[in-house]
PDB file of C-alpha atoms in Angstrom:
ATOM      1  CA  MET A  29     109.753  82.368 117.911  1.00 45.00           C
ATOM      2  CA  GLU A  30     111.343  82.748 114.349  1.00 50.00           C
ATOM      3  CA  LYS A  31     109.642  78.680 113.716  1.00 52.00           C
ATOM      4  CA  LYS A  32     106.644  79.337 115.707  1.00 47.00           C
ATOM      5  CA  GLN A  33     105.955  82.365 113.415  1.00 49.00           C
ATOM      6  CA  VAL A  34     106.862  80.900 109.992  1.00 47.00           C
ATOM      7  CA  GLU A  35     104.372  78.185 110.809  1.00 50.00           C
ATOM      8  CA  LEU A  36     101.811  80.908 111.999  1.00 46.00           C
ATOM      9  CA  VAL A  37     102.676  82.790 108.259  1.00 47.00           C
ATOM     10  CA  GLU A  38     102.049  79.120 106.462  1.00 52.00           C
ATOM     11  CA  GLU A  39      98.480  78.834 108.161  1.00 49.00           C
ATOM     12  CA  ASN A  40      97.759  81.830 107.122  1.00 49.00           C
ATOM     13  CA  ARG A  41      98.967  80.977 103.510  1.00 48.00           C
ATOM     14  CA  LYS A  42      96.621  77.679 103.277  1.00 47.00           C
ATOM     15  CA  LEU A  43      93.859  79.347 105.103  1.00 45.00           C
ATOM     16  CA  ILE A  44      93.405  81.831 102.103  1.00 44.00           C
ATOM     17  CA  SER A  45      94.071  79.277  99.481  1.00 46.00           C
ATOM     18  CA  ASP A  46      91.121  77.466 101.339  1.00 45.00           C
ATOM     19  CA  ILE A  47      88.954  80.420 101.660  1.00 41.00           C
ATOM     20  CA  SER A  48      89.691  81.282  97.659  1.00 43.00           C
ATOM     21  CA  VAL A  49      88.020  78.181  96.661  1.00 42.00           C
ATOM     22  CA  LEU A  50      84.548  79.023  98.726  1.00 43.00           C
ATOM     23  CA  SER A  51      82.122  80.957  97.113  1.00 43.00           C
ATOM     24  CA  GLY A  52      79.326  83.599  98.396  1.00 45.00           C
ATOM     25  CA  SER A  53      78.564  83.740 102.192  1.00 47.00           C
ATOM     26  CA  ASP A  54      81.007  80.385 102.709  1.00 52.00           C
ATOM     27  CA  ARG A  55      83.688  82.428 101.979  1.00 49.00           C
ATOM     28  CA  ILE A  56      82.796  85.445 104.322  1.00 49.00           C
ATOM     29  CA  GLU A  57      81.790  83.044 107.240  1.00 50.00           C
ATOM     30  CA  LYS A  58      84.781  80.902 106.838  1.00 54.00           C
ATOM     31  CA  ILE A  59      87.236  84.572 107.150  1.00 51.00           C
ATOM     32  CA  ALA A  60      84.634  85.576 110.473  1.00 48.00           C
ATOM     33  CA  GLU A  61      85.573  82.216 112.478  1.00 51.00           C
ATOM     34  CA  GLU A  62      89.053  83.410 112.132  1.00 60.00           C
ATOM     35  CA  LYS A  63      88.035  86.608 115.117  1.00 63.00           C
ATOM     36  CA  TYR A  64      90.868  87.974 115.757  1.00 67.00           C
ATOM     37  CA  ARG A  65      93.201  86.780 112.155  1.00 75.00           C
ATOM     38  CA  ARG A  66      94.787  90.301 110.896  1.00 85.00           C
ATOM     39  CA  MET A  67      93.353  91.025 107.783  1.00 83.00           C
ATOM     40  CA  GLN A  68      95.947  92.184 105.121  1.00 86.00           C
ATOM     41  CA  ALA A  69      95.139  93.824 101.450  1.00 87.00           C
ATOM     42  CA  ALA A  70      94.898  90.265  99.901  1.00 85.00           C
ATOM     43  CA  ASP A  71      92.588  88.751 102.293  1.00 83.00           C
ATOM     44  CA  LEU A  72      90.281  91.673 102.208  1.00 84.00           C
ATOM     45  CA  ARG A  73      89.785  91.524  98.118  1.00 85.00           C
ATOM     46  CA  GLN A  74      89.387  87.926  98.479  1.00 82.00           C
ATOM     47  CA  ALA A  75      86.085  88.322 100.811  1.00 82.00           C
ATOM     48  CA  ILE A  76      84.835  91.082  98.677  1.00 82.00           C
ATOM     49  CA  ASN A  77      85.105  89.099  95.555  1.00 79.00           C
ATOM     50  CA  SER A  78      82.083  87.468  96.035  1.00 70.00           C
ATOM     51  CA  PRO A  79      78.095  88.370  95.437  1.00 70.00           C
ATOM     52  CA  SER A  80      78.235  88.112  99.285  1.00 72.00           C
ATOM     53  CA  GLY A  81      81.533  90.352  99.895  1.00 72.00           C
ATOM     54  CA  GLU A  82      80.242  93.068  97.588  1.00 71.00           C
ATOM     55  CA  LEU A  83      77.131  93.701  99.675  1.00 78.00           C
ATOM     56  CA  THR A  84      79.085  93.771 102.814  1.00 88.00           C
ATOM     57  CA  LYS A  85      80.344  96.877 104.394  1.00 93.00           C
ATOM     58  CA  TRP A  86      83.631  96.861 106.644  1.00 93.00           C
ATOM     59  CA  VAL A  87      85.758  98.363 108.923  1.00 95.00           C
ATOM     60  CA  LEU A  88      89.348  97.607 109.867  1.00 94.00           C
ATOM     61  CA  VAL A  89      90.326  98.509 113.443  1.00 95.00           C
ATOM     62  CA  GLU A  90      94.396  98.187 115.080  1.00 94.00           C
ATOM     63  CA  GLY A  91      93.613  95.149 118.060  1.00 92.00           C
ATOM     64  CA  LYS A  92      91.723  92.733 119.779  1.00 92.00           C
ATOM     65  CA  PHE A  93      90.026  95.321 122.165  1.00 95.00           C
ATOM     66  CA  ASP A  94      88.729  97.788 118.910  1.00 95.00           C
ATOM     67  CA  ARG A  95      87.604  94.142 117.315  1.00 94.00           C
ATOM     68  CA  ASP A  96      85.168  93.369 120.645  1.00 95.00           C
ATOM     69  CA  PHE A  97      83.925  96.864 120.908  1.00 97.00           C
ATOM     70  CA  TYR A  98      82.871  98.346 117.611  1.00 97.00           C
ATOM     71  CA  PRO A  99      80.091  95.208 116.255  1.00 96.00           C
ATOM     72  CA  ILE A 100      78.594  97.411 119.733  1.00 96.00           C
ATOM     73  CA  ILE A 101      77.633  99.782 117.072  1.00 97.00           C
ATOM     74  CA  PHE A 102      77.772  98.316 113.776  1.00 97.00           C
ATOM     75  CA  ARG A 103      74.860  96.820 112.104  1.00 95.00           C
ATOM     76  CA  ASP A 104      75.025  93.059 111.233  1.00 91.00           C
ATOM     77  CA  ASP A 105      75.803  93.278 107.639  1.00 91.00           C
ATOM     78  CA  VAL A 106      79.017  94.943 108.728  1.00 94.00           C
ATOM     79  CA  ARG A 107      82.209  93.200 109.665  1.00 91.00           C
ATOM     80  CA  VAL A 108      85.058  94.065 112.045  1.00 93.00           C
ATOM     81  CA  TYR A 109      88.428  92.965 111.375  1.00 92.00           C
ATOM     82  CA  MET A 110      91.874  93.956 112.431  1.00 92.00           C
ATOM     83  CA  ALA A 111      94.280  94.823 109.767  1.00 91.00           C
ATOM     84  CA  GLY A 112      97.541  93.976 109.071  1.00 88.00           C
ATOM     85  CA  ARG A 113     100.342  94.356 107.079  1.00 83.00           C
ATOM     86  CA  VAL A 114     104.119  93.419 106.452  1.00 80.00           C
ATOM     87  CA  SER A 115     106.443  96.122 106.488  1.00 71.00           C
ATOM     88  CA  GLU A 116     108.734  96.468 103.466  1.00 68.00           C
ATOM     89  CA  ASP A 117     111.636  96.021 105.456  1.00 65.00           C
ATOM     90  CA  ASP A 118     110.915  93.014 107.914  1.00 61.00           C
ATOM     91  CA  GLU A 119     113.081  89.943 106.540  1.00 63.00           C
ATOM     92  CA  LYS A 120     110.835  88.017 108.690  1.00 63.00           C
ATOM     93  CA  LYS A 121     107.687  89.121 106.770  1.00 67.00           C
ATOM     94  CA  ARG A 122     105.623  89.261 110.229  1.00 75.00           C
ATOM     95  CA  VAL A 123     101.915  91.064 109.933  1.00 75.00           C
ATOM     96  CA  ASN A 124     101.578  93.928 112.371  1.00 79.00           C
ATOM     97  CA  GLY A 125      99.391  95.203 113.099  1.00 82.00           C
ATOM     98  CA  GLY A 126      98.594  99.282 114.671  1.00 87.00           C
ATOM     99  CA  VAL A 127      97.926 102.723 112.485  1.00 88.00           C
ATOM    100  CA  ARG A 128      99.782 102.115 109.775  1.00 87.00           C
ATOM    101  CA  ALA A 129      97.940  98.704 108.753  1.00 90.00           C
ATOM    102  CA  VAL A 130      94.816 100.237 109.139  1.00 91.00           C
ATOM    103  CA  LEU A 131      95.523 103.108 106.639  1.00 90.00           C
ATOM    104  CA  ASP A 132      97.304 100.652 104.212  1.00 89.00           C
ATOM    105  CA  VAL A 133      94.716  98.086 103.999  1.00 90.00           C
ATOM    106  CA  VAL A 134      91.694 100.875 103.716  1.00 92.00           C
ATOM    107  CA  GLU A 135      94.293 103.156 101.077  1.00 90.00           C
ATOM    108  CA  THR A 136      94.448  99.890  99.026  1.00 90.00           C
ATOM    109  CA  ILE A 137      91.021  98.727  98.725  1.00 90.00           C
ATOM    110  CA  LEU A 138      89.599 102.339  97.620  1.00 90.00           C
ATOM    111  CA  ASN A 139      92.260 103.032  95.308  1.00 88.00           C
ATOM    112  CA  ASP A 140      91.715  99.159  93.927  1.00 87.00           C
ATOM    113  CA  GLY A 141      88.298 100.136  93.646  1.00 86.00           C
ATOM    114  CA  TYR A 142      86.973  96.817  95.117  1.00 82.00           C
ATOM    115  CA  THR A 143      84.668  98.284  97.170  1.00 85.00           C
ATOM    116  CA  LYS A 144      83.841 102.206  98.676  1.00 88.00           C
ATOM    117  CA  SER A 145      81.748 100.800 101.547  1.00 91.00           C
ATOM    118  CA  ILE A 146      85.203 100.306 104.052  1.00 93.00           C
ATOM    119  CA  ILE A 147      86.080 102.526 106.712  1.00 95.00           C
ATOM    120  CA  GLY A 148      89.264 101.848 109.328  1.00 95.00           C
ATOM    121  CA  ILE A 149      88.735 103.039 113.180  1.00 95.00           C
ATOM    122  CA  ILE A 150      92.420 104.313 114.314  1.00 94.00           C
ATOM    123  CA  ASP A 151      93.823 105.734 117.803  1.00 93.00           C
ATOM    124  CA  ARG A 152      93.759 109.367 118.267  1.00 91.00           C
ATOM    125  CA  ASP A 153      97.295 109.096 119.801  1.00 89.00           C
ATOM    126  CA  TYR A 154      98.817 111.871 119.892  1.00 84.00           C
ATOM    127  CA  TYR A 155      97.344 113.629 117.316  1.00 82.00           C
ATOM    128  CA  ASP A 156      96.508 116.515 118.861  1.00 81.00           C
ATOM    129  CA  TYR A 157      99.522 117.575 120.454  1.00 78.00           C
ATOM    130  CA  ARG A 158     101.781 116.572 117.458  1.00 69.00           C
ATOM    131  CA  ALA A 159     104.497 119.535 116.591  1.00 61.00           C
ATOM    132  CA  TYR A 160     103.787 122.317 113.892  1.00 50.00           C
ATOM    133  CA  GLY A 161     104.276 119.988 110.187  1.00 50.00           C
ATOM    134  CA  ASP A 162     103.791 117.049 111.944  1.00 57.00           C
ATOM    135  CA  SER A 163     101.671 114.504 109.593  1.00 52.00           C
ATOM    136  CA  VAL A 164     100.583 111.464 111.295  1.00 53.00           C
ATOM    137  CA  GLY A 165     100.063 110.427 107.628  1.00 55.00           C
ATOM    138  CA  VAL A 166      95.770 110.184 108.199  1.00 60.00           C
ATOM    139  CA  ASP A 167      93.600 109.295 104.893  1.00 53.00           C
ATOM    140  CA  THR A 168      92.109 111.567 103.775  1.00 46.00           C
ATOM    141  CA  THR A 169      89.421 110.697 101.406  1.00 60.00           C
ATOM    142  CA  GLY A 170      87.381 110.682 104.370  1.00 87.00           C
ATOM    143  CA  HIS A 171      87.139 106.721 105.245  1.00 93.00           C
ATOM    144  CA  VAL A 172      88.976 107.103 108.730  1.00 93.00           C
ATOM    145  CA  PHE A 173      87.968 107.988 111.752  1.00 94.00           C
ATOM    146  CA  MET A 174      89.501 108.702 115.126  1.00 93.00           C
ATOM    147  CA  THR A 175      88.817 107.432 118.536  1.00 95.00           C
ATOM    148  CA  ASP A 176      87.303 110.476 120.927  1.00 95.00           C
ATOM    149  CA  TYR A 177      89.944 110.059 123.235  1.00 95.00           C
ATOM    150  CA  ARG A 178      93.899 108.683 123.231  1.00 95.00           C
ATOM    151  CA  ASP A 179      92.631 104.946 122.438  1.00 96.00           C
ATOM    152  CA  LEU A 180      89.661 103.134 123.166  1.00 97.00           C
ATOM    153  CA  GLU A 181      90.706 101.951 126.437  1.00 97.00           C
ATOM    154  CA  MET A 182      90.904 105.550 127.635  1.00 97.00           C
ATOM    155  CA  THR A 183      87.939 106.135 125.807  1.00 97.00           C
ATOM    156  CA  LEU A 184      86.036 103.323 127.847  1.00 98.00           C
ATOM    157  CA  CYS A 185      87.199 105.592 130.699  1.00 97.00           C
ATOM    158  CA  THR A 186      85.452 108.622 129.920  1.00 97.00           C
ATOM    159  CA  MET A 187      81.784 106.549 129.523  1.00 97.00           C
ATOM    160  CA  SER A 188      79.522 106.096 132.386  1.00 97.00           C
ATOM    161  CA  SER A 189      78.368 101.826 131.698  1.00 97.00           C
ATOM    162  CA  ALA A 190      82.168 101.037 131.078  1.00 96.00           C
ATOM    163  CA  TRP A 191      83.859 103.005 134.121  1.00 96.00           C
ATOM    164  CA  ASP A 192      81.313 101.973 136.598  1.00 96.00           C
ATOM    165  CA  THR A 193      82.176  98.090 135.971  1.00 93.00           C
ATOM    166  CA  ILE A 194      85.702  98.896 137.713  1.00 94.00           C
ATOM    167  CA  SER A 195      84.551 101.926 140.647  1.00 93.00           C
ATOM    168  CA  SER A 196      82.174  98.832 141.559  1.00 93.00           C
ATOM    169  CA  LEU A 197      84.800  96.221 141.840  1.00 91.00           C
ATOM    170  CA  PRO A 198      85.310  95.689 146.000  1.00 89.00           C
ATOM    171  CA  GLU A 199      88.940  96.529 145.824  1.00 88.00           C
ATOM    172  CA  TYR A 200      88.194  99.653 144.322  1.00 91.00           C
ATOM    173  CA  ASN A 201      88.341 103.392 146.363  1.00 91.00           C
ATOM    174  CA  GLU A 202      88.548 107.093 145.782  1.00 90.00           C
ATOM    175  CA  SER A 203      91.755 107.144 147.577  1.00 89.00           C
ATOM    176  CA  LEU A 204      93.068 104.545 144.975  1.00 91.00           C
ATOM    177  CA  SER A 205      91.762 105.977 142.270  1.00 93.00           C
ATOM    178  CA  THR A 206      93.531 109.717 143.024  1.00 94.00           C
ATOM    179  CA  GLY A 207      97.004 107.932 143.578  1.00 95.00           C
ATOM    180  CA  TRP A 208      96.505 105.799 140.501  1.00 96.00           C
ATOM    181  CA  GLU A 209      95.296 109.200 137.670  1.00 97.00           C
ATOM    182  CA  GLU A 210      98.278 111.402 139.165  1.00 97.00           C
ATOM    183  CA  VAL A 211     100.917 108.548 137.935  1.00 98.00           C
ATOM    184  CA  ILE A 212      99.307 108.136 134.464  1.00 97.00           C
ATOM    185  CA  ARG A 213      98.909 111.984 134.338  1.00 97.00           C
ATOM    186  CA  TYR A 214     102.305 112.549 134.574  1.00 97.00           C
ATOM    187  CA  ILE A 215     103.753 109.416 132.415  1.00 97.00           C
ATOM    188  CA  GLY A 216     101.422 110.588 129.847  1.00 96.00           C
ATOM    189  CA  ALA A 217     102.760 114.227 129.992  1.00 95.00           C
ATOM    190  CA  ILE A 218     106.040 113.017 128.947  1.00 95.00           C
ATOM    191  CA  ARG A 219     104.584 110.575 126.143  1.00 93.00           C
ATOM    192  CA  VAL A 220     103.202 113.641 125.246  1.00 92.00           C
ATOM    193  CA  ALA A 221     106.685 115.863 125.698  1.00 91.00           C
ATOM    194  CA  ASN A 222     108.474 113.199 123.980  1.00 90.00           C
ATOM    195  CA  ARG A 223     106.203 113.068 120.730  1.00 88.00           C
ATOM    196  CA  TYR A 224     105.967 116.769 120.102  1.00 88.00           C
ATOM    197  CA  TYR A 225     109.621 117.194 120.685  1.00 87.00           C
ATOM    198  CA  ARG A 226     110.742 114.081 118.422  1.00 84.00           C
ATOM    199  CA  VAL A 227     113.282 112.998 121.094  1.00 86.00           C
ATOM    200  CA  TYR A 228     112.570 108.972 121.675  1.00 87.00           C
ATOM    201  CA  GLU A 229     111.123 106.776 118.818  1.00 84.00           C
ATOM    202  CA  SER A 230     109.506 105.377 121.154  1.00 85.00           C
ATOM    203  CA  LEU A 231     108.757 104.823 125.512  1.00 90.00           C
ATOM    204  CA  GLU A 232     108.153 101.969 127.162  1.00 91.00           C
ATOM    205  CA  PHE A 233     107.140 102.399 131.008  1.00 95.00           C
ATOM    206  CA  SER A 234     107.354  99.770 134.062  1.00 96.00           C
ATOM    207  CA  VAL A 235     104.777 101.027 135.894  1.00 96.00           C
ATOM    208  CA  GLY A 236     105.071  97.692 138.475  1.00 93.00           C
ATOM    209  CA  ASN A 237     108.110  99.343 139.390  1.00 96.00           C
ATOM    210  CA  LEU A 238     106.266 102.141 140.866  1.00 96.00           C
ATOM    211  CA  TYR A 239     104.025 100.502 143.288  1.00 94.00           C
ATOM    212  CA  ASN A 240     105.016  99.122 146.720  1.00 93.00           C
ATOM    213  CA  TYR A 241     103.779  95.758 147.039  1.00 89.00           C
ATOM    214  CA  THR A 242     104.511  95.580 151.157  1.00 90.00           C
ATOM    215  CA  THR A 243     102.222  98.902 151.972  1.00 89.00           C
ATOM    216  CA  HIS A 244     100.320  98.695 148.978  1.00 88.00           C
ATOM    217  CA  THR A 245     100.737 102.313 147.607  1.00 91.00           C
ATOM    218  CA  ILE A 246     102.338 104.125 144.934  1.00 95.00           C
ATOM    219  CA  MET A 247     106.191 104.609 145.873  1.00 96.00           C
ATOM    220  CA  LEU A 248     107.309 108.025 147.375  1.00 96.00           C
ATOM    221  CA  ASN A 249     110.019 108.607 144.974  1.00 97.00           C
ATOM    222  CA  TRP A 250     107.674 107.067 141.960  1.00 97.00           C
ATOM    223  CA  GLN A 251     108.849 110.157 139.945  1.00 96.00           C
ATOM    224  CA  ASP A 252     112.342 109.481 140.203  1.00 96.00           C
ATOM    225  CA  ILE A 253     112.007 106.089 139.211  1.00 96.00           C
ATOM    226  CA  VAL A 254     110.036 107.010 136.185  1.00 96.00           C
ATOM    227  CA  TRP A 255     112.657 109.823 135.077  1.00 94.00           C
ATOM    228  CA  ALA A 256     115.577 106.605 135.616  1.00 92.00           C
ATOM    229  CA  GLN A 257     113.401 104.884 133.300  1.00 93.00           C
ATOM    230  CA  VAL A 258     113.178 107.656 130.574  1.00 92.00           C
ATOM    231  CA  LYS A 259     116.754 107.935 130.963  1.00 88.00           C
ATOM    232  CA  LYS A 260     117.820 104.142 129.822  1.00 87.00           C
ATOM    233  CA  LYS A 261     117.011 105.018 126.601  1.00 81.00           C
ATOM    234  CA  GLY A 262     120.164 107.172 126.575  1.00 74.00           C
ATOM    235  CA  GLU A 263     121.477 110.907 127.485  1.00 67.00           C
ATOM    236  CA  ASN A 264     118.983 112.328 125.429  1.00 66.00           C
ATOM    237  CA  ALA A 265     117.138 115.634 124.947  1.00 75.00           C
ATOM    238  CA  LEU A 266     114.048 114.692 127.185  1.00 85.00           C
ATOM    239  CA  GLN A 267     114.067 116.864 130.159  1.00 86.00           C
ATOM    240  CA  LYS A 268     112.109 117.420 133.176  1.00 88.00           C
ATOM    241  CA  GLY A 269     111.646 121.029 131.911  1.00 89.00           C
ATOM    242  CA  MET A 270     109.758 119.857 128.802  1.00 90.00           C
ATOM    243  CA  LEU A 271     106.768 119.312 130.995  1.00 92.00           C
ATOM    244  CA  GLU A 272     106.286 122.754 132.024  1.00 91.00           C
ATOM    245  CA  MET A 273     106.811 124.013 128.083  1.00 90.00           C
ATOM    246  CA  LEU A 274     104.097 121.504 127.547  1.00 89.00           C
ATOM    247  CA  GLU A 275     101.703 122.409 130.088  1.00 91.00           C
ATOM    248  CA  ALA A 276     102.098 125.919 129.522  1.00 91.00           C
ATOM    249  CA  LYS A 277     101.029 125.054 125.566  1.00 89.00           C
ATOM    250  CA  PHE A 278      98.550 122.628 125.935  1.00 90.00           C
ATOM    251  CA  HIS A 279      97.469 122.787 129.540  1.00 92.00           C
ATOM    252  CA  LEU A 280      96.951 119.176 130.114  1.00 93.00           C
ATOM    253  CA  SER A 281      96.078 118.946 133.600  1.00 94.00           C
ATOM    254  CA  ASP A 282      93.035 120.965 132.479  1.00 95.00           C
ATOM    255  CA  LEU A 283      92.221 118.420 130.325  1.00 94.00           C
ATOM    256  CA  HIS A 284      90.552 114.831 130.962  1.00 95.00           C
ATOM    257  CA  TYR A 285      93.607 112.284 131.224  1.00 96.00           C
ATOM    258  CA  SER A 286      91.831 110.028 128.930  1.00 96.00           C
ATOM    259  CA  CYS A 287      92.974 112.858 126.684  1.00 94.00           C
ATOM    260  CA  TYR A 288      96.643 111.811 126.816  1.00 94.00           C
ATOM    261  CA  THR A 289      97.639 108.572 128.598  1.00 96.00           C
ATOM    262  CA  ARG A 290      98.370 105.337 127.158  1.00 96.00           C
ATOM    263  CA  GLY A 291      95.695 102.527 127.886  1.00 96.00           C
ATOM    264  CA  HIS A 292      98.321  99.929 128.286  1.00 95.00           C
ATOM    265  CA  ASP A 293     100.565 102.044 131.019  1.00 96.00           C
ATOM    266  CA  ALA A 294      96.870 103.209 133.188  1.00 97.00           C
ATOM    267  CA  PHE A 295      95.067  99.518 133.199  1.00 96.00           C
ATOM    268  CA  LYS A 296      98.646  97.709 133.850  1.00 95.00           C
ATOM    269  CA  LEU A 297      98.773 100.111 136.798  1.00 95.00           C
ATOM    270  CA  LEU A 298      95.461  99.968 137.447  1.00 95.00           C
ATOM    271  CA  ALA A 299      95.600  95.963 137.700  1.00 94.00           C
ATOM    272  CA  ILE A 300      98.752  95.936 140.166  1.00 93.00           C
ATOM    273  CA  MET A 301      97.154  98.518 142.584  1.00 92.00           C
ATOM    274  CA  LEU A 302      93.427  96.337 142.891  1.00 90.00           C
ATOM    275  CA  LYS A 303      95.946  93.845 144.528  1.00 77.00           C
ATOM    276  CA  SER A 304      94.017  90.623 142.780  1.00 60.00           C
ATOM    277  CA  THR A 305      95.523  88.191 140.551  1.00 58.00           C
ATOM    278  CA  LYS A 306      92.038  88.171 139.208  1.00 68.00           C
ATOM    279  CA  TYR A 307      92.150  91.686 137.545  1.00 78.00           C
ATOM    280  CA  LYS A 308      94.893  91.341 134.732  1.00 87.00           C
ATOM    281  CA  GLU A 309      94.889  94.612 132.541  1.00 90.00           C
ATOM    282  CA  GLU A 310      92.684  92.385 129.663  1.00 91.00           C
ATOM    283  CA  GLU A 311      90.460  91.027 131.694  1.00 92.00           C
ATOM    284  CA  LEU A 312      89.942  94.814 133.134  1.00 94.00           C
ATOM    285  CA  VAL A 313      89.117  95.888 129.877  1.00 95.00           C
ATOM    286  CA  LYS A 314      86.856  93.336 128.632  1.00 95.00           C
ATOM    287  CA  LYS A 315      84.751  93.957 131.881  1.00 94.00           C
ATOM    288  CA  MET A 316      84.369  97.510 130.631  1.00 96.00           C
ATOM    289  CA  ILE A 317      83.548  96.866 127.140  1.00 97.00           C
ATOM    290  CA  ASP A 318      81.270  93.615 128.106  1.00 96.00           C
ATOM    291  CA  ASN A 319      79.193  95.891 130.131  1.00 96.00           C
ATOM    292  CA  CYS A 320      79.697  99.208 127.847  1.00 96.00           C
ATOM    293  CA  THR A 321      75.600 100.578 126.482  1.00 96.00           C
ATOM    294  CA  PHE A 322      74.596 101.310 123.172  1.00 96.00           C
ATOM    295  CA  ALA A 323      73.502 104.201 124.729  1.00 96.00           C
ATOM    296  CA  ASP A 324      76.886 105.162 125.851  1.00 96.00           C
ATOM    297  CA  CYS A 325      78.252 104.832 122.673  1.00 97.00           C
ATOM    298  CA  LYS A 326      76.012 107.081 120.878  1.00 96.00           C
ATOM    299  CA  ASN A 327      77.003 110.034 122.594  1.00 96.00           C
ATOM    300  CA  LEU A 328      80.767 109.594 121.319  1.00 97.00           C
ATOM    301  CA  SER A 329      82.306 112.206 118.546  1.00 96.00           C
ATOM    302  CA  LEU A 330      83.237 109.143 116.500  1.00 96.00           C
ATOM    303  CA  TYR A 331      79.499 107.966 116.335  1.00 97.00           C
ATOM    304  CA  LYS A 332      78.372 111.257 115.297  1.00 96.00           C
ATOM    305  CA  ASP A 333      81.313 111.635 113.022  1.00 94.00           C
ATOM    306  CA  ILE A 334      80.618 108.436 111.299  1.00 96.00           C
ATOM    307  CA  SER A 335      76.805 108.905 111.236  1.00 96.00           C
ATOM    308  CA  ASN A 336      77.572 112.661 109.134  1.00 94.00           C
ATOM    309  CA  TRP A 337      80.054 110.127 106.841  1.00 94.00           C
ATOM    310  CA  GLU A 338      77.168 107.437 106.104  1.00 94.00           C
ATOM    311  CA  ALA A 339      74.975 110.184 104.442  1.00 91.00           C
ATOM    312  CA  ALA A 340      77.280 110.394 101.429  1.00 91.00           C
ATOM    313  CA  HIS A 341      77.795 107.038 101.383  1.00 92.00           C
ATOM    314  CA  VAL A 342      76.625 104.055 102.911  1.00 92.00           C
ATOM    315  CA  GLU A 343      74.828 103.044 106.207  1.00 94.00           C
ATOM    316  CA  MET A 344      76.941 101.274 109.217  1.00 96.00           C
ATOM    317  CA  LEU A 345      75.984 101.889 112.298  1.00 97.00           C
ATOM    318  CA  LYS A 346      73.311 100.956 114.547  1.00 95.00           C
ATOM    319  CA  ARG A 347      69.863 103.364 115.062  1.00 90.00           C
ATOM    320  CA  GLU A 348      68.619 101.818 118.383  1.00 77.00           C
TER     321      GLU A 348
END
């Protein structure tokens, strides 16, 4: 793995070197060919530092699904890229993505004065359920926006054109949906509690262990299995009673599940419950993105937030 990482880093350096000798639109198009390459601040400077680059608008996002989805709402002169950054304490110099990468690249480009025609879009994550004084470090310049719901995948679940893709599958039924929602709500609440009470740095759940592959139903003792997975992190302070306190404070049960459930958990379990190898997690999300309509996108708060931002900056959004 380490050898492969070194090879990828070298390939990336060579690509940037090749791009740097190109000019104008050629430079932009060369970078555009690398659809899923993570753009670091240095990469973006190379792209902007040309007549074509100066006229281009830039959107930095966290991951592949974001990269595939957001071109639906932006004009042709807007480039959507995944952001990348190398952590200072990473000896292997791996290029990572995520919220910190988006914030880092946008902030760096703005501070350097290369262009003001740049924004970042990040997952809402657990921003609405953070503890008092818990900062997520969101850029205060107004150039960073959040998804309507917990992440892009869960936002898609609230859009009729996207969700119809799932509900129209022959394997889908209301009973499946009810069981699926109950589980992801519960896991989502645990994640909120973990964030709010600052217990573990991260939590991962093996949702496949909650499913009975013989009866094709959720395990009867699935909640016990969930807590057993939590305890594998160590005997720490995350307890069932915290969920009750959290419910009293945030009333999670009254919210749409997409407000606080994680897309990876939800679609991993959904793919398993659909009982078919042709419906992998990534394929399900991709099908939703492919069927998402511009009309649905215009109803997102994110679209409206960016539209309001445009009045004092530059136009980026499609209108029709």
